[in-house]
mmCIF file with all atom_site columns, C-alpha atoms in Angstrom:
data_model
loop_
_atom_site.group_PDB
_atom_site.id
_atom_site.type_symbol
_atom_site.label_atom_id
_atom_site.label_alt_id
_atom_site.label_comp_id
_atom_site.label_asym_id
_atom_site.label_entity_id
_atom_site.label_seq_id
_atom_site.pdbx_PDB_ins_code
_atom_site.Cartn_x
_atom_site.Cartn_y
_atom_site.Cartn_z
_atom_site.occupancy
_atom_site.B_iso_or_equiv
_atom_site.pdbx_formal_charge
_atom_site.auth_seq_id
_atom_site.auth_comp_id
_atom_site.auth_asym_id
_atom_site.auth_atom_id
_atom_site.pdbx_PDB_model_num
ATOM 1  C CA . MET V 1 1  ? 18.404 -11.582 -0.760 1.00 89.00 ? 1  MET V CA 1
ATOM 2  C CA . ASN V 1 2  ? 19.178 -15.239 -0.235 1.00 94.00 ? 2  ASN V CA 1
ATOM 3  C CA . LEU V 1 3  ? 16.981 -16.269 2.672  1.00 96.00 ? 3  LEU V CA 1
ATOM 4  C CA . GLY V 1 4  ? 16.831 -19.919 1.615  1.00 97.00 ? 4  GLY V CA 1
ATOM 5  C CA . LEU V 1 5  ? 20.606 -20.330 1.734  1.00 97.00 ? 5  LEU V CA 1
ATOM 6  C CA . VAL V 1 6  ? 20.773 -18.727 5.187  1.00 97.00 ? 6  VAL V CA 1
ATOM 7  C CA . ILE V 1 7  ? 18.090 -21.100 6.498  1.00 98.00 ? 7  ILE V CA 1
ATOM 8  C CA . LYS V 1 8  ? 19.868 -24.086 4.942  1.00 98.00 ? 8  LYS V CA 1
ATOM 9  C CA . ASN V 1 9  ? 23.277 -23.138 6.353  1.00 96.00 ? 9  ASN V CA 1
ATOM 10 C CA . ILE V 1 10 ? 21.979 -22.574 9.880  1.00 96.00 ? 10 ILE V CA 1
ATOM 11 C CA . ARG V 1 11 ? 19.941 -25.795 9.786  1.00 97.00 ? 11 ARG V CA 1
ATOM 12 C CA . LYS V 1 12 ? 23.032 -27.734 8.701  1.00 97.00 ? 12 LYS V CA 1
ATOM 13 C CA . GLN V 1 13 ? 25.184 -26.053 11.381 1.00 95.00 ? 13 GLN V CA 1
ATOM 14 C CA . ARG V 1 14 ? 22.657 -27.267 13.933 1.00 94.00 ? 14 ARG V CA 1
ATOM 15 C CA . GLY V 1 15 ? 23.023 -30.807 12.569 1.00 95.00 ? 15 GLY V CA 1
ATOM 16 C CA . GLN V 1 16 ? 19.441 -31.240 11.417 1.00 97.00 ? 16 GLN V CA 1
ATOM 17 C CA . THR V 1 17 ? 18.347 -33.003 8.254  1.00 98.00 ? 17 THR V CA 1
ATOM 18 C CA . GLN V 1 18 ? 15.760 -31.420 6.019  1.00 98.00 ? 18 GLN V CA 1
ATOM 19 C CA . GLN V 1 19 ? 13.248 -34.041 7.126  1.00 98.00 ? 19 GLN V CA 1
ATOM 20 C CA . GLU V 1 20 ? 13.861 -33.414 10.843 1.00 98.00 ? 20 GLU V CA 1
ATOM 21 C CA . PHE V 1 21 ? 13.726 -29.652 10.498 1.00 98.00 ? 21 PHE V CA 1
ATOM 22 C CA . ALA V 1 22 ? 10.695 -29.641 8.206  1.00 98.00 ? 22 ALA V CA 1
ATOM 23 C CA . SER V 1 23 ? 8.832  -31.853 10.639 1.00 98.00 ? 23 SER V CA 1
ATOM 24 C CA . SER V 1 24 ? 9.632  -29.535 13.549 1.00 97.00 ? 24 SER V CA 1
ATOM 25 C CA . CYS V 1 25 ? 8.307  -26.605 11.491 1.00 98.00 ? 25 CYS V CA 1
ATOM 26 C CA . GLY V 1 26 ? 5.124  -28.382 10.458 1.00 97.00 ? 26 GLY V CA 1
ATOM 27 C CA . ILE V 1 27 ? 5.974  -28.364 6.751  1.00 98.00 ? 27 ILE V CA 1
ATOM 28 C CA . THR V 1 28 ? 6.987  -31.045 4.275  1.00 98.00 ? 28 THR V CA 1
ATOM 29 C CA . GLN V 1 29 ? 10.584 -31.828 3.416  1.00 98.00 ? 29 GLN V CA 1
ATOM 30 C CA . THR V 1 30 ? 9.788  -30.994 -0.215 1.00 98.00 ? 30 THR V CA 1
ATOM 31 C CA . TYR V 1 31 ? 8.514  -27.543 0.726  1.00 98.00 ? 31 TYR V CA 1
ATOM 32 C CA . LEU V 1 32 ? 11.581 -26.903 2.902  1.00 98.00 ? 32 LEU V CA 1
ATOM 33 C CA . SER V 1 33 ? 13.808 -27.944 0.016  1.00 98.00 ? 33 SER V CA 1
ATOM 34 C CA . GLN V 1 34 ? 12.006 -25.451 -2.227 1.00 98.00 ? 34 GLN V CA 1
ATOM 35 C CA . ILE V 1 35 ? 12.428 -22.706 0.388  1.00 98.00 ? 35 ILE V CA 1
ATOM 36 C CA . GLU V 1 36 ? 16.129 -23.461 0.802  1.00 98.00 ? 36 GLU V CA 1
ATOM 37 C CA . SER V 1 37 ? 16.681 -23.383 -2.962 1.00 98.00 ? 37 SER V CA 1
ATOM 38 C CA . ASN V 1 38 ? 14.743 -20.095 -3.203 1.00 96.00 ? 38 ASN V CA 1
ATOM 39 C CA . SER V 1 39 ? 12.261 -21.626 -5.636 1.00 97.00 ? 39 SER V CA 1
ATOM 40 C CA . LYS V 1 40 ? 9.358  -20.984 -3.219 1.00 97.00 ? 40 LYS V CA 1
ATOM 41 C CA . GLU V 1 41 ? 8.797  -17.979 -1.002 1.00 95.00 ? 41 GLU V CA 1
ATOM 42 C CA . PRO V 1 42 ? 7.223  -18.985 2.302  1.00 96.00 ? 42 PRO V CA 1
ATOM 43 C CA . ASN V 1 43 ? 4.497  -16.910 3.890  1.00 96.00 ? 43 ASN V CA 1
ATOM 44 C CA . LEU V 1 44 ? 5.155  -14.930 7.053  1.00 97.00 ? 44 LEU V CA 1
ATOM 45 C CA . SER V 1 45 ? 3.706  -17.531 9.424  1.00 97.00 ? 45 SER V CA 1
ATOM 46 C CA . THR V 1 46 ? 5.984  -20.217 7.951  1.00 98.00 ? 46 THR V CA 1
ATOM 47 C CA . LEU V 1 47 ? 8.981  -17.900 8.245  1.00 97.00 ? 47 LEU V CA 1
ATOM 48 C CA . LYS V 1 48 ? 8.109  -17.232 11.884 1.00 97.00 ? 48 LYS V CA 1
ATOM 49 C CA . GLU V 1 49 ? 7.948  -20.975 12.521 1.00 98.00 ? 49 GLU V CA 1
ATOM 50 C CA . ILE V 1 50 ? 11.294 -21.512 10.802 1.00 98.00 ? 50 ILE V CA 1
ATOM 51 C CA . SER V 1 51 ? 12.983 -18.685 12.706 1.00 97.00 ? 51 SER V CA 1
ATOM 52 C CA . GLY V 1 52 ? 11.518 -19.963 15.976 1.00 97.00 ? 52 GLY V CA 1
ATOM 53 C CA . ASN V 1 53 ? 12.877 -23.446 15.336 1.00 97.00 ? 53 ASN V CA 1
ATOM 54 C CA . LEU V 1 54 ? 16.269 -21.999 14.426 1.00 97.00 ? 54 LEU V CA 1
ATOM 55 C CA . GLN V 1 55 ? 16.066 -19.871 17.598 1.00 95.00 ? 55 GLN V CA 1
ATOM 56 C CA . ILE V 1 56 ? 16.987 -16.793 15.609 1.00 96.00 ? 56 ILE V CA 1
ATOM 57 C CA . PRO V 1 57 ? 14.686 -13.756 15.368 1.00 97.00 ? 57 PRO V CA 1
ATOM 58 C CA . LEU V 1 58 ? 13.175 -13.288 11.926 1.00 97.00 ? 58 LEU V CA 1
ATOM 59 C CA . PRO V 1 59 ? 14.725 -9.829  11.422 1.00 96.00 ? 59 PRO V CA 1
ATOM 60 C CA . ILE V 1 60 ? 18.154 -11.385 12.007 1.00 96.00 ? 60 ILE V CA 1
ATOM 61 C CA . LEU V 1 61 ? 17.461 -14.009 9.323  1.00 96.00 ? 61 LEU V CA 1
ATOM 62 C CA . PHE V 1 62 ? 16.451 -11.229 6.950  1.00 96.00 ? 62 PHE V CA 1
ATOM 63 C CA . TYR V 1 63 ? 19.609 -9.276  7.747  1.00 96.00 ? 63 TYR V CA 1
ATOM 64 C CA . LEU V 1 64 ? 21.846 -12.300 7.205  1.00 96.00 ? 64 LEU V CA 1
ATOM 65 C CA . SER V 1 65 ? 20.225 -12.876 3.826  1.00 96.00 ? 65 SER V CA 1
ATOM 66 C CA . LEU V 1 66 ? 21.020 -9.393  2.498  1.00 95.00 ? 66 LEU V CA 1
ATOM 67 C CA . ASN V 1 67 ? 23.499 -9.016  -0.306 1.00 89.00 ? 67 ASN V CA 1
ATOM 68 C CA . GLU V 1 68 ? 24.942 -5.959  -1.978 1.00 87.00 ? 68 GLU V CA 1
ATOM 69 C CA . ASP V 1 69 ? 22.159 -5.820  -4.584 1.00 92.00 ? 69 ASP V CA 1
ATOM 70 C CA . ASP V 1 70 ? 19.588 -5.380  -1.803 1.00 95.00 ? 70 ASP V CA 1
ATOM 71 C CA . ILE V 1 71 ? 21.223 -2.150  -0.639 1.00 96.00 ? 71 ILE V CA 1
ATOM 72 C CA . THR V 1 72 ? 20.672 1.097   -2.501 1.00 96.00 ? 72 THR V CA 1
ATOM 73 C CA . PRO V 1 73 ? 23.845 2.307   -4.236 1.00 96.00 ? 73 PRO V CA 1
ATOM 74 C CA . GLU V 1 74 ? 24.139 5.395   -2.048 1.00 96.00 ? 74 GLU V CA 1
ATOM 75 C CA . LYS V 1 75 ? 24.105 3.257   1.124  1.00 96.00 ? 75 LYS V CA 1
ATOM 76 C CA . ARG V 1 76 ? 26.371 0.411   -0.008 1.00 95.00 ? 76 ARG V CA 1
ATOM 77 C CA . GLN V 1 77 ? 29.566 1.949   1.324  1.00 95.00 ? 77 GLN V CA 1
ATOM 78 C CA . ALA V 1 78 ? 28.052 2.313   4.805  1.00 95.00 ? 78 ALA V CA 1
ATOM 79 C CA . PHE V 1 79 ? 26.706 -1.251  4.599  1.00 95.00 ? 79 PHE V CA 1
ATOM 80 C CA . GLU V 1 80 ? 30.142 -2.586  3.651  1.00 94.00 ? 80 GLU V CA 1
ATOM 81 C CA . ILE V 1 81 ? 31.665 -0.794  6.641  1.00 95.00 ? 81 ILE V CA 1
ATOM 82 C CA . ILE V 1 82 ? 29.187 -1.959  9.296  1.00 95.00 ? 82 ILE V CA 1
ATOM 83 C CA . ASN V 1 83 ? 28.275 -5.388  7.920  1.00 95.00 ? 83 ASN V CA 1
ATOM 84 C CA . PRO V 1 84 ? 31.324 -7.308  9.256  1.00 95.00 ? 84 PRO V CA 1
ATOM 85 C CA . SER V 1 85 ? 30.805 -5.940  12.779 1.00 96.00 ? 85 SER V CA 1
ATOM 86 C CA . VAL V 1 86 ? 27.079 -6.637  12.761 1.00 96.00 ? 86 VAL V CA 1
ATOM 87 C CA . LYS V 1 87 ? 27.595 -10.190 11.476 1.00 94.00 ? 87 LYS V CA 1
ATOM 88 C CA . SER V 1 88 ? 30.247 -10.758 14.142 1.00 95.00 ? 88 SER V CA 1
ATOM 89 C CA . LEU V 1 89 ? 27.800 -9.686  16.867 1.00 95.00 ? 89 LEU V CA 1
ATOM 90 C CA . ILE V 1 90 ? 25.094 -11.924 15.407 1.00 95.00 ? 90 ILE V CA 1
ATOM 91 C CA . ASN V 1 91 ? 27.505 -14.860 15.364 1.00 92.00 ? 91 ASN V CA 1
ATOM 92 C CA . GLU V 1 92 ? 28.448 -14.209 18.958 1.00 92.00 ? 92 GLU V CA 1
ATOM 93 C CA . PHE V 1 93 ? 24.855 -14.107 20.220 1.00 92.00 ? 93 PHE V CA 1
ATOM 94 C CA . PHE V 1 94 ? 23.244 -16.741 17.999 1.00 89.00 ? 94 PHE V CA 1
ATOM 95 C CA . ARG V 1 95 ? 26.157 -19.025 17.014 1.00 84.00 ? 95 ARG V CA 1
ATOM 96 C CA . VAL V 1 96 ? 25.294 -18.701 13.343 1.00 81.00 ? 96 VAL V CA 1
#
């Protein structure tokens, strides 16, 4: 799971600096940097604030951060089949 990279990519797509985005989330730029580099795991309330400021539901952020290692081996084939379609729908609705 690479939640930090997903947050970073969406923030950059929206044209916000770390300082601007961190301020809007009520956290420091240093803490945001640590979240984006996956060196710190934010608590649920911080994640809710981040997802709210990105205007993307938290479950969608979690889904976008999934990688093959997060899926059990017996479900990977199904994940590989549906993942492109699901990501396409997410992109269409949330412009991610």
